[in-house]
Coordinates of C-alpha atoms and ligand atoms in Angstrom, one line a residue:
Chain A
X19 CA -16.1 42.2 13.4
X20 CA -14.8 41.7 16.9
X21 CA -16.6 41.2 20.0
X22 CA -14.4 42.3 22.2
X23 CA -14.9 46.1 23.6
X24 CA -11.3 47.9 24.7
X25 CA -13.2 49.6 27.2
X26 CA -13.5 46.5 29.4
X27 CA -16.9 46.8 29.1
X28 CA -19.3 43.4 29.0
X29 CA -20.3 42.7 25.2
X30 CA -23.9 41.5 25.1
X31 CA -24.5 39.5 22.0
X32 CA -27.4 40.3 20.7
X33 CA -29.2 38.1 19.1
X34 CA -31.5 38.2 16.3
X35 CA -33.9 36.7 14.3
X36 CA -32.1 35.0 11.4
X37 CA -33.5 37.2 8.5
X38 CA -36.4 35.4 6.2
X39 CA -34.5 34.7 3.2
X40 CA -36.7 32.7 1.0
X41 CA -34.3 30.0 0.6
X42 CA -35.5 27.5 -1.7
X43 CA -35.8 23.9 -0.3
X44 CA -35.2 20.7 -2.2
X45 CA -37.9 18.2 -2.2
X46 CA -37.8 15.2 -0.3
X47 CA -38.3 13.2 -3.7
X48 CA -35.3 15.1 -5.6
X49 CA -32.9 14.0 -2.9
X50 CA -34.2 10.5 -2.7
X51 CA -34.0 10.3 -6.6
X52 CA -30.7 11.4 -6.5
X53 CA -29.3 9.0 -3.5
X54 CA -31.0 5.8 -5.8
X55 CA -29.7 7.3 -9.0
X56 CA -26.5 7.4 -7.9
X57 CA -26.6 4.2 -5.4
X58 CA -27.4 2.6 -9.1
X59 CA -24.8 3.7 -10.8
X60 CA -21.9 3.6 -8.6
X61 CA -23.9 -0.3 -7.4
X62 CA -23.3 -1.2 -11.4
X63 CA -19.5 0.4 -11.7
X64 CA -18.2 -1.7 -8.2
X65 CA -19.6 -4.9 -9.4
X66 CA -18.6 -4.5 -13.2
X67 CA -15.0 -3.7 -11.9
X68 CA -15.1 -6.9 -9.1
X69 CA -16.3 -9.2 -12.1
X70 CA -13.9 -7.7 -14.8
X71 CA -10.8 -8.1 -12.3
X72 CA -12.0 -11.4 -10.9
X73 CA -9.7 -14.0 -12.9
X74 CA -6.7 -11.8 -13.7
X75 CA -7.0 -11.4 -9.7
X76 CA -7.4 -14.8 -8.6
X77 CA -4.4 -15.5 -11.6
X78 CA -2.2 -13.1 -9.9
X79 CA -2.5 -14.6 -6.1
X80 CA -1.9 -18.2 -7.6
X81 CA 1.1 -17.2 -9.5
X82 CA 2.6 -14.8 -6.3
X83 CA 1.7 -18.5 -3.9
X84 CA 3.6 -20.1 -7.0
X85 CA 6.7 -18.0 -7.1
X86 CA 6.9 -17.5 -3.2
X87 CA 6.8 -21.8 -2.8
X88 CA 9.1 -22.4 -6.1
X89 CA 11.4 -19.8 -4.2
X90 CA 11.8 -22.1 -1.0
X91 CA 11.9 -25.5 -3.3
X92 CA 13.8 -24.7 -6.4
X93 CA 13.1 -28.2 -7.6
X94 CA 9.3 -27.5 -7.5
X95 CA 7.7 -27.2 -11.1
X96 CA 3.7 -27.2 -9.5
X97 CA 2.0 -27.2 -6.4
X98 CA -1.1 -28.5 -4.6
X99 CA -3.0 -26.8 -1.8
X100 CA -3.7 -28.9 1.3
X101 CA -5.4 -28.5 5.0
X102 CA -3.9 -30.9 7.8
X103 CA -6.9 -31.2 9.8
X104 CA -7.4 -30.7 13.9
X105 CA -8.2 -34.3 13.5
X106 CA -5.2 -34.9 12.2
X107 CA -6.7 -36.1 8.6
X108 CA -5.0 -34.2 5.6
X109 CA -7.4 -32.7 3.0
X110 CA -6.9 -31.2 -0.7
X111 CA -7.6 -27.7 -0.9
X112 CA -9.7 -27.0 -4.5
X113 CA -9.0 -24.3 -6.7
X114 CA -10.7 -20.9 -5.3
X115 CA -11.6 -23.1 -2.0
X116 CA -10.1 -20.4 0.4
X117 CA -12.0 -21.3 3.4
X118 CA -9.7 -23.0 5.8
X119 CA -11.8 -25.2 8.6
X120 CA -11.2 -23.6 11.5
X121 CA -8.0 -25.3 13.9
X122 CA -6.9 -26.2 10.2
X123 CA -3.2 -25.9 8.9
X124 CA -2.7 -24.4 5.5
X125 CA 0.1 -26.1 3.9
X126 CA 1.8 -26.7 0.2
X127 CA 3.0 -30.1 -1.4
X128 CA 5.4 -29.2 -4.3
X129 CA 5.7 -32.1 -6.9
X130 CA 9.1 -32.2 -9.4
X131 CA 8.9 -32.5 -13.4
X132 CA 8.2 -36.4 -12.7
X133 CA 5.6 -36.1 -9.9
X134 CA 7.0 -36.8 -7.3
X135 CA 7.2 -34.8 -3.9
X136 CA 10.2 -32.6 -4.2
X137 CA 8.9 -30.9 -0.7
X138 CA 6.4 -29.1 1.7
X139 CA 5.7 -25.6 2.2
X140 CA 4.1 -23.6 4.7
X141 CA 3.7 -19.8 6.3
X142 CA 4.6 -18.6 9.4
X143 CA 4.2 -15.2 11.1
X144 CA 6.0 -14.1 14.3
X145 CA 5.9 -9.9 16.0
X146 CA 8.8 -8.6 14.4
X147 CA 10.1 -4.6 15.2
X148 CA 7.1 -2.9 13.3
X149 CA 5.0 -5.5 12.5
X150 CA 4.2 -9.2 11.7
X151 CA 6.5 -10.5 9.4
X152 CA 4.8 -13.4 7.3
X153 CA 7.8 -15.8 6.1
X154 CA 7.1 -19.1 3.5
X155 CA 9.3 -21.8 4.3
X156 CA 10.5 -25.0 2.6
X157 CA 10.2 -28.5 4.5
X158 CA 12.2 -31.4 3.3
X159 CA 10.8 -34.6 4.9
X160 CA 14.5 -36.9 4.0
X161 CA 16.5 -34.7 6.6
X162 CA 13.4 -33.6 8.3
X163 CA 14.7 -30.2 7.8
X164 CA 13.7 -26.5 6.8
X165 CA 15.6 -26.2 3.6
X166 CA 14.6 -22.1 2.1
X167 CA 12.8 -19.1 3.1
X168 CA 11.3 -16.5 1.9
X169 CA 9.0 -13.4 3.2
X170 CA 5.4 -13.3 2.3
X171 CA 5.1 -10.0 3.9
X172 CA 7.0 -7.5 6.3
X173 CA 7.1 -3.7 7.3
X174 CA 10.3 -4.3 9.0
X175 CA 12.9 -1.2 9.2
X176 CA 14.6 -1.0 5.4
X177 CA 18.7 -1.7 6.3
X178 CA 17.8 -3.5 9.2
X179 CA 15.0 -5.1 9.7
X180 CA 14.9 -6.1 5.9
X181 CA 18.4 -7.8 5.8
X182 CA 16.2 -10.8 6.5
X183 CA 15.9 -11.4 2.7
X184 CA 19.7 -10.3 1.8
X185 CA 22.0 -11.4 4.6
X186 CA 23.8 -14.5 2.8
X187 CA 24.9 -15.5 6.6
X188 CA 21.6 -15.7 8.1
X189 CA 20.0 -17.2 4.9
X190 CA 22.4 -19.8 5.8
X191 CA 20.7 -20.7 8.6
X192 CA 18.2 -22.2 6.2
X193 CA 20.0 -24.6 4.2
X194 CA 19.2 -27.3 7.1
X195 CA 17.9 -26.2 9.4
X196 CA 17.1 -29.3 12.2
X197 CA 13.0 -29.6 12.8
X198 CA 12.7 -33.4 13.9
X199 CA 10.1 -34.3 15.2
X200 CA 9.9 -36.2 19.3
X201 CA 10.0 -39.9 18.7
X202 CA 5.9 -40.6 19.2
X203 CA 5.8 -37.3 16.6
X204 CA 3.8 -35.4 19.1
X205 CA 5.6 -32.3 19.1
X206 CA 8.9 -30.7 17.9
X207 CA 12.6 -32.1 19.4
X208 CA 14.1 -29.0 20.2
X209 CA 12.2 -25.9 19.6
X210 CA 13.4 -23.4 16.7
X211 CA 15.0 -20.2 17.5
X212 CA 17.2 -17.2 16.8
X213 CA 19.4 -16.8 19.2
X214 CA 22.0 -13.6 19.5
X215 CA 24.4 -13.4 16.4
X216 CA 27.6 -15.5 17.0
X217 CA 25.9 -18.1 20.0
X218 CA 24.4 -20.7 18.2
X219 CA 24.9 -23.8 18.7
X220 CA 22.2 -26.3 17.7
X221 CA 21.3 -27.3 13.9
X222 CA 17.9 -26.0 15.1
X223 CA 19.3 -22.7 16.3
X224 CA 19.4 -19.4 14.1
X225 CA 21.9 -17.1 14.1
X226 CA 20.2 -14.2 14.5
X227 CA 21.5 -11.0 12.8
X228 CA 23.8 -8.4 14.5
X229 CA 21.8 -5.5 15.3
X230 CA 18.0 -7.1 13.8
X231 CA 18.0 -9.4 16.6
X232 CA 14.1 -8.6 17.1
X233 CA 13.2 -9.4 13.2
X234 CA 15.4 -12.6 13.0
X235 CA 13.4 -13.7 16.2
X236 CA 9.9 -13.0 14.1
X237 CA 11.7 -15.4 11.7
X238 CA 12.6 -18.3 14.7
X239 CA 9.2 -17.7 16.4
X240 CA 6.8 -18.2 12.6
X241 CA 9.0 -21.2 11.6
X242 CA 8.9 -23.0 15.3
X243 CA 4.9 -22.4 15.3
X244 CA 3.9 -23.3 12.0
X245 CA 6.1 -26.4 12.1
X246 CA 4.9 -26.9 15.8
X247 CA 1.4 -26.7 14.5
X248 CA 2.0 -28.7 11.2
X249 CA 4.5 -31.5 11.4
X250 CA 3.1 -33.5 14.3
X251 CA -0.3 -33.9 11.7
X252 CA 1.8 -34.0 8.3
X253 CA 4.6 -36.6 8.7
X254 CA 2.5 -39.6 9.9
X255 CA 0.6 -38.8 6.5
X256 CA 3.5 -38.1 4.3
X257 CA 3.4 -41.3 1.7
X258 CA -0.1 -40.2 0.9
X259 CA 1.1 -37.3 -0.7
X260 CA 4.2 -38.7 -2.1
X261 CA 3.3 -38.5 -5.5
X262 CA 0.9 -35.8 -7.5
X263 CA -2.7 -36.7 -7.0
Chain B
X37 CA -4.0 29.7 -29.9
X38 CA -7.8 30.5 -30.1
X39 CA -9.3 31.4 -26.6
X40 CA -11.2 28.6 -26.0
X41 CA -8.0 26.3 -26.6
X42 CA -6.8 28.8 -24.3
X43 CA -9.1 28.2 -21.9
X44 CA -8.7 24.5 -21.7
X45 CA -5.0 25.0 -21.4
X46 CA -5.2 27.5 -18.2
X47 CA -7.8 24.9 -16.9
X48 CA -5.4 21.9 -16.9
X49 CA -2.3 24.3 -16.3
X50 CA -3.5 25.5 -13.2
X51 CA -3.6 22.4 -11.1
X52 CA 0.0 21.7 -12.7
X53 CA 1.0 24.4 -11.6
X54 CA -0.2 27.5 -10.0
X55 CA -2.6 25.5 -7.6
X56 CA 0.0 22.5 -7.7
X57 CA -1.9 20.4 -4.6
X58 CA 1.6 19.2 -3.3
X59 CA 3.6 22.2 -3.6
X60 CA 1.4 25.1 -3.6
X61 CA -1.6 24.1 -1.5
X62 CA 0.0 21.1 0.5
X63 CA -3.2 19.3 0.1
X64 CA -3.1 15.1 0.0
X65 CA -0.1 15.1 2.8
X66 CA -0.4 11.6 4.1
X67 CA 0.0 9.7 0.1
X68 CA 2.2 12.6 -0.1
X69 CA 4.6 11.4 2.4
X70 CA 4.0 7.8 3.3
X71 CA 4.0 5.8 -0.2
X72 CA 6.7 8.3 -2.3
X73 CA 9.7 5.8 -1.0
X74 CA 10.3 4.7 -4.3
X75 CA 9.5 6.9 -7.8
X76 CA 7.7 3.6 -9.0
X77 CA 5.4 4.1 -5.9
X78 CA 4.8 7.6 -6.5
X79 CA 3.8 7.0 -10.1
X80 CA 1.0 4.7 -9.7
X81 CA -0.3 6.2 -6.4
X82 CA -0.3 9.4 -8.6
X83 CA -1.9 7.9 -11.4
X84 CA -4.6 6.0 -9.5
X85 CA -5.6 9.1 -8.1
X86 CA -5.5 11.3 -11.1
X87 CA -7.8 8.2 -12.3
X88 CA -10.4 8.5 -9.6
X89 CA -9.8 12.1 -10.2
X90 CA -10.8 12.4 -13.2
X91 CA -13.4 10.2 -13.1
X92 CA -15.6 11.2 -9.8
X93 CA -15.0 15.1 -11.4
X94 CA -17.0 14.0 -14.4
X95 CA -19.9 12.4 -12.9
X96 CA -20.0 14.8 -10.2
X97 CA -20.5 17.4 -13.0
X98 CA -22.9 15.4 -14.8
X99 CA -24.6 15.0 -11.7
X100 CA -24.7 18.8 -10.8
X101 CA -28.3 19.9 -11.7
X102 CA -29.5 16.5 -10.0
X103 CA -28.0 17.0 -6.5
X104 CA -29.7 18.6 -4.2
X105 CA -27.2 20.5 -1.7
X106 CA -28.6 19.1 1.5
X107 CA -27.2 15.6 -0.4
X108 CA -24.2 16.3 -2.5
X109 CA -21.6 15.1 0.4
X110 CA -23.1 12.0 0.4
X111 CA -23.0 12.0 -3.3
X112 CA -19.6 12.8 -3.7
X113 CA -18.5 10.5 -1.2
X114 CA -20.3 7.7 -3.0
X115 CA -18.9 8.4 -6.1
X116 CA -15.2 9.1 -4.8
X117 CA -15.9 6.1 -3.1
X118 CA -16.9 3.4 -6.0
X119 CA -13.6 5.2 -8.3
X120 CA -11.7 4.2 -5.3
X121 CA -13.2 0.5 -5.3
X122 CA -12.6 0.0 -8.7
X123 CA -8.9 1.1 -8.6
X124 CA -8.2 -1.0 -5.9
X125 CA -9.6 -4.2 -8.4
X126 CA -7.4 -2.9 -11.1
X127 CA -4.1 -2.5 -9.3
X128 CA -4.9 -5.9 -7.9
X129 CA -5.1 -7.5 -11.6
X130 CA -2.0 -5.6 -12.7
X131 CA 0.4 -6.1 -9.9
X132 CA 0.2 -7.5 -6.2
X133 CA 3.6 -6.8 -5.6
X134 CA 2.5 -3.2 -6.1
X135 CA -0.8 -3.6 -4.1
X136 CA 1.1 -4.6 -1.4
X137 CA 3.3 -1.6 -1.6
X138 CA 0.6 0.4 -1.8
X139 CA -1.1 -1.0 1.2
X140 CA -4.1 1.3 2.8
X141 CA -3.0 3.8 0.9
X142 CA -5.3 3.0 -1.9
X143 CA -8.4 2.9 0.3
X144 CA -7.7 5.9 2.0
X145 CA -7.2 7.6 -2.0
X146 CA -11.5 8.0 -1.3
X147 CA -11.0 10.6 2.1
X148 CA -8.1 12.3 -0.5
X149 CA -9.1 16.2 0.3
X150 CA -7.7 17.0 -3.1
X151 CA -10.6 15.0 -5.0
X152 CA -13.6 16.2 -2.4
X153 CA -12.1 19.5 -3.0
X154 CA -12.3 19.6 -6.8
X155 CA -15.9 17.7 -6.5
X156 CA -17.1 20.9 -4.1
X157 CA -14.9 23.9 -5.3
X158 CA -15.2 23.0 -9.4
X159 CA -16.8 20.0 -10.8
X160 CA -20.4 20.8 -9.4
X161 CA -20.2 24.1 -11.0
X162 CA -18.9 23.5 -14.2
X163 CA -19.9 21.0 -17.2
X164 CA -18.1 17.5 -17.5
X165 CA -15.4 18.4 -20.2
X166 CA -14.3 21.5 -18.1
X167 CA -14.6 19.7 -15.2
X168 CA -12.4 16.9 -16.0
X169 CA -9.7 18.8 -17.5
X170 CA -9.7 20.7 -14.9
X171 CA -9.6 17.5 -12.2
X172 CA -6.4 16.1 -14.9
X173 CA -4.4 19.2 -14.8
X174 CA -4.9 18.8 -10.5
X175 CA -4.1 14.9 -10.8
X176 CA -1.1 15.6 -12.6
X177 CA 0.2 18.0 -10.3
X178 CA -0.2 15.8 -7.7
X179 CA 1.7 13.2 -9.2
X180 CA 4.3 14.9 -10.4
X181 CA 4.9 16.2 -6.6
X182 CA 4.7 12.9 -4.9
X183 CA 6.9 11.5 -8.3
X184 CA 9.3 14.8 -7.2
X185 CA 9.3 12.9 -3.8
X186 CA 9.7 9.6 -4.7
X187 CA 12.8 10.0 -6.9
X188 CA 15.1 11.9 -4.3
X189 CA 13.7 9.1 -1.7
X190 CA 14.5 6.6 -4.1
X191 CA 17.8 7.5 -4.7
X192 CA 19.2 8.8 -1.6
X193 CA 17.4 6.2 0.4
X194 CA 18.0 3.1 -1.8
X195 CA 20.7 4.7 -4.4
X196 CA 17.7 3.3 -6.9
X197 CA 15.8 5.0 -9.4
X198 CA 13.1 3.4 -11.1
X199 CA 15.0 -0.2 -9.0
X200 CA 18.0 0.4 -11.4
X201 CA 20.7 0.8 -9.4
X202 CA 22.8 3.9 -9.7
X203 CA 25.8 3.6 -7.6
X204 CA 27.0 0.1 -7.6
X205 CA 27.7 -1.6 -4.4
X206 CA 29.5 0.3 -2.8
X207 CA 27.1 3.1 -2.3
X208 CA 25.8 3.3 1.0
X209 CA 22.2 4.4 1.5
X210 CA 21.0 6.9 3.8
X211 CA 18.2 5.2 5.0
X212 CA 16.3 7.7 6.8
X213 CA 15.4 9.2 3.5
X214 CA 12.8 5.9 3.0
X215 CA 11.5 5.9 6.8
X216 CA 9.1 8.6 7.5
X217 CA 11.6 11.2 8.6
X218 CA 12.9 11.5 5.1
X219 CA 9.4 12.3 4.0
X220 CA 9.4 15.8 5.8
X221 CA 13.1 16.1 5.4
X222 CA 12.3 15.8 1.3
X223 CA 9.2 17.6 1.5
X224 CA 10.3 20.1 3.4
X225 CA 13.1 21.2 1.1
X226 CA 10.9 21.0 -1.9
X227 CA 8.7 23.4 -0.5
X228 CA 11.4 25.5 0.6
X229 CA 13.1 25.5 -3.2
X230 CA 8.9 26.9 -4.6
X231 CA 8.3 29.0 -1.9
X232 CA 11.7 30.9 -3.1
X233 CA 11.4 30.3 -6.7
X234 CA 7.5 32.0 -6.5
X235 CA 8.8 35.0 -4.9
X236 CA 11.9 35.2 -7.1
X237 CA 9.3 34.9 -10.2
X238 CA 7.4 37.6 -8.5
X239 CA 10.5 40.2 -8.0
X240 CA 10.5 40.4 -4.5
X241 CA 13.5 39.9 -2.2
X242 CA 14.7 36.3 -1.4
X243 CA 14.5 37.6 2.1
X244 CA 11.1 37.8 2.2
X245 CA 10.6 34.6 0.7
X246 CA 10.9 32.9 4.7
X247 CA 7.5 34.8 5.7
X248 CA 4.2 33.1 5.0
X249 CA 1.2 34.2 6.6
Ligands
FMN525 C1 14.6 3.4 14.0 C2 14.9 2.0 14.4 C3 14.5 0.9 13.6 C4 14.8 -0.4 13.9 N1 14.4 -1.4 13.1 C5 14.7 -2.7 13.5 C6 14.2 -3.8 12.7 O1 13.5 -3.6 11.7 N2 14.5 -5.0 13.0 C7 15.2 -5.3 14.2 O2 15.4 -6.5 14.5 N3 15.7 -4.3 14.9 C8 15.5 -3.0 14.6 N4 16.0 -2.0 15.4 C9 16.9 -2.3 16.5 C10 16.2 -2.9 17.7 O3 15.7 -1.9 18.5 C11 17.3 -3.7 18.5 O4 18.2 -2.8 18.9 C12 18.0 -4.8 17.8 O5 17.1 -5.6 17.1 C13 18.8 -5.5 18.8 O6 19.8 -6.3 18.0 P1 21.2 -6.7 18.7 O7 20.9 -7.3 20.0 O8 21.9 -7.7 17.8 O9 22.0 -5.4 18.8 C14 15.6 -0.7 15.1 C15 16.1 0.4 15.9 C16 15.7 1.7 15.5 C17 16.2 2.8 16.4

């Protein structure tokens, strides 16, 4: 049916009562017994399925942290979970402990077959093209140097952005890459930071990638802060951790 | 075959097929084109659907004679919902590597139109069995459209199937086909090869094939 009249006329709409159809009404109770039946059931399925995944879970995110830090330090064969503290105090991380008190840096220890520190690790994010890029890297306290990387996470542009993982040039940014700290250990000696592919000049410059400039900066940016943030707390403290607790 | 085997077998067949939610009703578009960049993607996003699929259908039917109609939104949401929850648990226990693929994805499985649709349109009219065959035969289809997707992605994108590579190194990828472009581009012609293919089947001119109402 259309409203519209071809003779220009105006349409009034008329309207009318809507017709008494004896439409049957659900009771209040049959609705509310419903909602609560069905509260109940779908309350039991989301906690069963919570509690039945709850290990192989937990299990899975230890063994990825595992991997991604055995990844950065080949020599690593376990790991132990550590804050450094705004106070500058270092504390052990327990098992399933995930809250991190707050101005706290997350960091890794990785211990060789014989206990003994074979390394730190730590994330990093920086803004890369599309998003964050999360990057693990390797810290070797001898050379005072970042010695691996590896990406936790990325949505950066696949065949660009993603030669971050591949490119066996700028991985080799990251055999030694210069972090020393300033002589009182207040701060980084030379910030870390891509610079454009080919003009790099300083052990603690990257080499950024021809045409992922943006991305390898991500990469620069998470390694300067995280060390920024870290080392200053974590080298006065190093011998405590220097062999597996 | 007997008629009720029969039966069954149109029920299941139809969302294969003749109501194929990727190809023939272009339901589920945003799975549909933003996680099919790689067939292993495509598989378990498929599957996790056809599992909350199957699942919310059957409840929902078992439900039917309970839920008021003022309510059964709500209801169906809830359900959809919890399938969804527990999903998301499971692909975390089985692979985070895949999770993270995945991403949002997962979550956004419960606001799926295919799922609400076969909850309203079939599963609170019929009994469970029907119901859930029916919900299968629609999750199937769906993953064998985004798995469609995901392999021609896959392999012109990454020259990858399955992460095997298929070209040796000296095959260069055309990315586009894994960046949201390629999604459409891929789409687009499988839609393009049914649309012709129905009317073929149907013995009318290929011309005609190019005008959908
Ligand atoms: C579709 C598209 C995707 C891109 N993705 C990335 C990326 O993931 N990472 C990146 O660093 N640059 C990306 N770029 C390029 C940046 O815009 C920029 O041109 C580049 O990083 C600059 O590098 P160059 O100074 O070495 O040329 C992309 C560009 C386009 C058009």
């Amino acid at each position: 049916m259309s409203d519209q009249s071809s003779t220009g006329k105006k349409v009034i709409p008329i309207v009318t009562a809507a017709p008494e159809i004896a439409v049957p009404v659900s009771p209040t109770g049959a609705m509310i017994r419903t909602l609560g039946l069905v509260s109940a059931i779908c309350g039991l399925i989301i906690v069963g399925a919570y509690q039945g995944t709850y290990d192989a879970v937990a299990a899975n995110k230890r063994i990825a942290t595992e991997r991604a830090v055995f990844k950065v330090l080949p020599k690593a064969k376990s790991i132990e979970e550590f804050v450094a503290q705004a106070g500058g105090g270092i504390a052990r991380v327990g098992a399933g402990d995930t809250a991190i008190p707050p101005g706290g840096v997350k960091f890794f220890a990785a211990y060789d077959e014989a206990g003994k520190l074979a390394g730190i690790a730590a994330e990093g994010v920086g803004k890369g093209y599309a998003d964050n890029v999360r990057i693990m890297f390797g810290y070797q306290p001898d050379c005072q140097c970042v010695v691996g990387i590896g990406v936790v996470a990325m949505r950066e542009t696949p065949g660009i952005g993603d030669k971050i993982i591949t490119d066996k040039d700028f991985l080799a940014n990251f055999t030694a890459l210069d972090v020393k700290l300033k002589a009182d250990l207040s701060a980084l000696a030379n910030e870390v930071k891509a610079v454009k592919h080919g003009t790099k000049t300083g052990a603690w410059q990257i080499d950024a990638i021809a045409g992922a400039t943006i991305t390898s900066r991500a990469v620069g940016k998470a390694i300067n802060d995280s060390a920024q943030a870290l080392l200053p707390r974590l080298v006065p403290k190093l011998d405590t951790l220097a062999k597996k607790s | 075959m007997n008629t009720a085997q029969y039966k069954t077998w149109d029920e299941f067949m139809e969302g294969v097929w003749r109501q194929n939610p990727v190809f023939v009703m272009v339901l589920g578009m945003c799975p549909t084109l933003a996680v099919t960049v790689s067939a292993i993607n495509a598989i378990s996003m498929g599957v996790a659907t056809l599992f909350v699929l199957v699942c919310s259908c059957g409840l929902v039917s078992l439900m039917r004679k309970l839920t008021p109609k003022e309510v059964r939104i709500a209801v169906y949401i809830v359900i959809i919902a919890t399938f969804v929850t527990a999903v998301d648990y499971a692909i975390q226990a089985i692979s985070l590597a895949l999770y993270d693929a995945l991403g949002a994805f997962i979550q956004l499985i419960v606001v799926n139109c295919i799922i609400l649709g076969r909850a309203e349109a079939h599963a609170a009219k019929n009994p469970p069995i029907p119901a859930m065959v029916n919900a299968a035969g629609m999750g199937v289809g769906f993953t064998i459209g985004l798995l469609a997707l995901g392999v021609v992605r896959e392999i012109l994108g990454a020259g990858t199937l399955f992460g095997v590579s298929l070209f040796g190194a000296g095959f260069q990828p055309w990315v586009i086909m894994v960046l949201p472009p390629g999604g459409f581009f891929v789409l687009g012609a499988w839609l393009l090869l049914f649309a012709w293919w129905a009317r073929r089947r149907a013995g009318l001119p290929a011309k005609e094939a190019t005008q959908h109402v």
